[in-house]
């Protein structure tokens, strides 16, 4: 394997690190707001893809926040909305990410992010996490205006890295994203950050791992 593409949200960056700000703003309901927000964000990406109504991931994330607050009967004033959206730009990075990416890079692999996020969101998160020097490319679906799991999205890896698809692996903690990548012909690795069981979509991971740091011995060429 010569290169690896990484999903961003949930895989490198902890989307639930917004929960503490949610809790601060809405005591007792922060956890539920964070959970609903993420679930709705993904649903809107899938629904908009099916509707043929692309709106970038920043917009989708904001719509999902507004919906989630309304559904929980929370009064989301503009300042709180801005603060929560801003927090998406500097999510916590999982502790295995930096050492894992560093070891892969030292092993000679080319590393990229392939995410639903807009280029601006992704660059901000990467900069905030301090992992920019470890990445060769930050690839956003915004270039094809389709969300995962469209095969057009996963095909971006081979074209951006100018490399044969057979030499590229894809890493995600998102169960459905792993199936999308495998279905599109990539070797897929599932970082099982939660206790979820594998999806019944028919295109599971080649390997199930616990952390980015598990990858180097599995991908050395
Ligand atoms: C991403 C979403 C799936 O980063 O979390 O593409």
Short mmCIF file of C-alpha atoms and ligand atoms in Angstrom, two decimals:
data_model
loop_
_atom_site.label_atom_id
_atom_site.label_comp_id
_atom_site.label_asym_id
_atom_site.label_seq_id
_atom_site.Cartn_x
_atom_site.Cartn_y
_atom_site.Cartn_z
CA UNK A 1 0.00 0.00 0.00
CA UNK A 2 1.36 3.43 -0.98
CA UNK A 3 -1.19 5.82 0.45
CA UNK A 4 -3.97 6.12 2.97
CA UNK A 5 -7.02 8.37 2.96
CA UNK A 6 -8.58 9.24 6.29
CA UNK A 7 -12.10 10.26 7.13
CA UNK A 8 -12.07 13.40 9.29
CA UNK A 9 -15.04 13.70 11.61
CA UNK A 10 -15.23 10.92 14.17
CA UNK A 11 -11.99 9.34 12.88
CA UNK A 12 -9.34 12.04 13.38
CA UNK A 13 -11.43 14.67 15.14
CA UNK A 14 -13.77 13.95 18.01
CA UNK A 15 -17.15 15.39 17.01
CA UNK A 16 -18.41 14.86 20.54
CA UNK A 17 -15.81 17.24 21.96
CA UNK A 18 -18.49 19.90 21.29
CA UNK A 19 -20.56 18.29 24.06
CA UNK A 20 -18.89 20.27 26.84
CA UNK A 21 -19.79 23.58 25.18
CA UNK A 22 -23.31 22.23 24.52
CA UNK A 23 -23.55 21.35 28.22
CA UNK A 24 -22.27 24.76 29.27
CA UNK A 25 -24.89 26.48 27.11
CA UNK A 26 -27.72 24.04 27.86
CA UNK A 27 -27.06 22.38 31.23
CA UNK A 28 -28.39 18.84 31.46
CA UNK A 29 -28.96 18.57 27.69
CA UNK A 30 -25.49 18.97 26.25
CA UNK A 31 -24.94 15.28 25.59
CA UNK A 32 -28.26 14.86 23.83
CA UNK A 33 -27.76 18.01 21.76
CA UNK A 34 -24.32 16.83 20.62
CA UNK A 35 -25.68 13.36 19.70
CA UNK A 36 -28.72 14.71 17.83
CA UNK A 37 -26.60 17.31 16.06
CA UNK A 38 -24.19 14.72 14.66
CA UNK A 39 -26.93 12.26 13.67
CA UNK A 40 -28.91 14.97 11.90
CA UNK A 41 -25.79 16.34 10.18
CA UNK A 42 -25.21 12.94 8.56
CA UNK A 43 -28.90 12.45 7.74
CA UNK A 44 -29.02 15.81 5.98
CA UNK A 45 -25.93 14.92 3.95
CA UNK A 46 -27.58 11.68 2.80
CA UNK A 47 -30.98 13.30 2.19
CA UNK A 48 -29.52 16.19 0.20
CA UNK A 49 -27.54 13.72 -1.92
CA UNK A 50 -30.74 11.79 -2.69
CA UNK A 51 -32.65 15.00 -3.37
CA UNK A 52 -29.91 16.30 -5.66
CA UNK A 53 -29.75 19.45 -3.51
CA UNK A 54 -26.15 19.88 -2.46
CA UNK A 55 -25.42 22.44 0.24
CA UNK A 56 -21.92 22.47 1.65
CA UNK A 57 -21.13 20.69 4.92
CA UNK A 58 -20.85 23.93 6.87
CA UNK A 59 -24.43 24.76 5.86
CA UNK A 60 -25.60 21.20 6.54
CA UNK A 61 -23.93 21.30 9.96
CA UNK A 62 -25.63 24.58 10.83
CA UNK A 63 -29.04 23.34 9.63
CA UNK A 64 -28.59 20.21 11.73
CA UNK A 65 -27.75 22.32 14.79
CA UNK A 66 -30.84 24.50 14.35
CA UNK A 67 -33.06 21.43 13.89
CA UNK A 68 -31.55 19.67 16.92
CA UNK A 69 -32.03 22.67 19.19
CA UNK A 70 -35.65 23.04 18.07
CA UNK A 71 -36.34 19.33 18.51
CA UNK A 72 -35.06 19.53 22.11
CA UNK A 73 -36.96 22.75 22.79
CA UNK A 74 -33.77 24.74 23.33
CA UNK A 75 -33.62 28.47 22.60
CA UNK A 76 -30.63 28.84 20.33
CA UNK A 77 -29.75 32.54 20.25
CA UNK A 78 -27.47 33.67 17.38
CA UNK A 79 -24.46 34.06 19.71
CA UNK A 80 -24.78 30.46 20.93
CA UNK A 81 -25.25 29.21 17.38
CA UNK A 82 -22.09 31.03 16.26
CA UNK A 83 -20.16 29.75 19.26
CA UNK A 84 -21.19 26.13 18.61
CA UNK A 85 -20.42 26.39 14.90
CA UNK A 86 -17.06 27.95 15.71
CA UNK A 87 -16.28 25.02 18.01
CA UNK A 88 -16.50 22.74 14.96
CA UNK A 89 -13.36 24.44 13.63
CA UNK A 90 -11.22 23.27 16.53
CA UNK A 91 -12.49 19.87 17.57
CA UNK A 92 -10.31 17.73 19.82
CA UNK A 93 -8.06 15.30 17.98
CA UNK A 94 -8.03 11.67 19.18
CA UNK A 95 -4.78 10.86 21.06
CA UNK A 96 -3.71 8.05 18.69
CA UNK A 97 -3.90 10.29 15.60
CA UNK A 98 -0.64 12.26 15.76
CA UNK A 99 1.62 9.32 16.71
CA UNK A 100 -0.18 7.04 14.24
CA UNK A 101 0.10 9.46 11.30
CA UNK A 102 3.72 10.18 12.17
CA UNK A 103 4.65 6.47 12.12
CA UNK A 104 2.85 5.98 8.80
CA UNK A 105 4.57 8.99 7.29
CA UNK A 106 7.96 7.75 8.50
CA UNK A 107 7.13 4.44 6.84
CA UNK A 108 6.91 6.28 3.51
CA UNK A 109 3.14 6.41 2.99
CA UNK A 110 1.36 9.37 1.47
CA UNK A 111 -1.46 10.51 3.73
CA UNK A 112 -4.63 12.42 2.90
CA UNK A 113 -7.91 13.46 4.43
CA UNK A 114 -11.04 12.68 2.41
CA UNK A 115 -14.03 14.26 4.05
CA UNK A 116 -17.49 15.75 3.66
CA UNK A 117 -16.13 18.89 5.36
CA UNK A 118 -15.54 22.06 3.36
CA UNK A 119 -11.90 22.96 2.65
CA UNK A 120 -12.18 25.84 5.14
CA UNK A 121 -13.54 23.61 7.93
CA UNK A 122 -10.92 20.94 7.29
CA UNK A 123 -7.95 23.31 7.13
CA UNK A 124 -9.07 24.97 10.37
CA UNK A 125 -9.43 21.61 12.17
CA UNK A 126 -6.08 20.36 10.85
CA UNK A 127 -4.32 23.54 11.87
CA UNK A 128 -5.92 23.52 15.30
CA UNK A 129 -4.84 19.88 15.79
CA UNK A 130 -1.29 20.64 14.59
CA UNK A 131 -1.17 17.73 12.12
CA UNK A 132 -0.77 19.69 8.88
CA UNK A 133 2.86 18.64 8.35
CA UNK A 134 1.81 14.97 8.30
CA UNK A 135 -0.73 15.32 5.48
CA UNK A 136 0.01 15.36 1.75
CA UNK A 137 -3.52 16.37 0.75
CA UNK A 138 -6.77 17.58 2.24
CA UNK A 139 -9.52 16.48 -0.13
CA UNK A 140 -13.05 17.78 0.28
CA UNK A 141 -16.23 16.46 -1.34
CA UNK A 142 -16.95 20.09 -2.17
CA UNK A 143 -14.97 19.60 -5.38
CA UNK A 144 -17.55 17.06 -6.67
CA UNK A 145 -20.56 18.48 -4.76
CA UNK A 146 -21.68 15.02 -3.62
CA UNK A 147 -21.48 13.58 -0.14
CA UNK A 148 -20.22 10.21 1.02
CA UNK A 149 -20.97 7.42 0.31
CA UNK A 150 -21.16 8.43 -3.36
CA UNK A 151 -18.48 6.50 -5.31
CA UNK A 152 -17.55 9.82 -6.95
CA UNK A 153 -16.22 10.96 -3.57
CA UNK A 154 -13.95 7.96 -2.98
CA UNK A 155 -12.65 8.19 -6.58
CA UNK A 156 -11.22 11.60 -5.65
CA UNK A 157 -8.43 9.90 -3.69
CA UNK A 158 -6.89 8.21 -6.73
CA UNK A 159 -7.22 11.32 -8.89
CA UNK A 160 -5.88 13.74 -6.26
CA UNK A 161 -2.94 11.48 -5.34
CA UNK A 162 -2.39 10.48 -9.00
CA UNK A 163 -2.13 6.90 -7.94
CA UNK A 164 -3.74 3.60 -8.80
CA UNK A 165 -6.79 2.94 -6.59
CA UNK A 166 -5.43 -0.54 -5.76
CA UNK A 167 -2.53 1.05 -3.88
CA UNK A 168 -4.72 3.24 -1.68
CA UNK A 169 -6.38 2.33 1.60
CA UNK A 170 -9.16 4.22 3.36
CA UNK A 171 -9.55 4.57 7.11
CA UNK A 172 -12.74 5.56 8.91
CA UNK A 173 -14.45 5.09 12.24
CA UNK A 174 -17.78 5.61 10.51
CA UNK A 175 -19.20 2.17 9.85
CA UNK A 176 -21.23 3.21 6.78
CA UNK A 177 -18.27 5.21 5.36
CA UNK A 178 -16.12 2.07 5.49
CA UNK A 179 -18.76 0.25 3.44
CA UNK A 180 -18.93 3.13 0.98
CA UNK A 181 -15.17 3.07 0.45
CA UNK A 182 -14.98 -0.73 0.13
CA UNK A 183 -17.90 -0.71 -2.30
CA UNK A 184 -16.01 1.88 -4.38
CA UNK A 185 -13.01 -0.47 -4.56
CA UNK A 186 -10.71 0.78 -1.81
CA UNK A 187 -9.11 -1.39 0.85
CA UNK A 188 -10.98 -0.22 3.94
CA UNK A 189 -9.92 -0.14 7.57
CA UNK A 190 -12.51 0.40 10.28
CA UNK A 191 -11.32 2.08 13.47
CA UNK A 192 -13.91 0.79 15.88
CA UNK A 193 -14.06 3.75 18.26
CA UNK A 194 -17.50 2.71 19.56
CA UNK A 195 -19.08 -0.64 20.32
CA UNK A 196 -21.11 -0.70 17.10
CA UNK A 197 -21.54 -3.96 15.20
CA UNK A 198 -20.59 -4.00 11.50
CA UNK A 199 -23.17 -2.69 9.02
CA UNK A 200 -25.17 -5.21 6.98
CA UNK A 201 -24.40 -3.43 3.72
CA UNK A 202 -22.20 -6.13 2.28
CA UNK A 203 -18.94 -4.15 1.94
CA UNK A 204 -17.22 -4.37 5.28
CA UNK A 205 -13.69 -3.52 6.32
CA UNK A 206 -10.67 -5.56 5.26
CA UNK A 207 -9.38 -5.04 8.82
CA UNK A 208 -10.98 -3.81 12.02
CA UNK A 209 -8.58 -1.90 14.26
CA UNK A 210 -8.68 0.06 17.50
CA UNK A 211 -6.51 3.06 16.68
CA UNK A 212 -4.49 4.81 13.95
CA UNK A 213 -1.37 3.47 15.69
CA UNK A 214 -2.45 -0.09 14.74
CA UNK A 215 -2.03 0.67 11.04
CA UNK A 216 1.76 0.79 10.34
CA UNK A 217 2.42 -2.99 10.44
CA UNK A 218 -0.73 -3.67 8.39
CA UNK A 219 0.11 -1.39 5.51
CA UNK A 220 3.88 -1.64 5.12
CA UNK A 221 4.62 -2.42 1.49
C1 LIG B 1 -16.53 13.07 7.11
C2 LIG B 1 -17.79 12.66 7.82
C3 LIG B 1 -18.36 11.42 7.29
O1 LIG B 1 -15.56 13.55 7.71
O2 LIG B 1 -17.59 12.49 9.15
O3 LIG B 1 -16.52 12.90 5.89
#
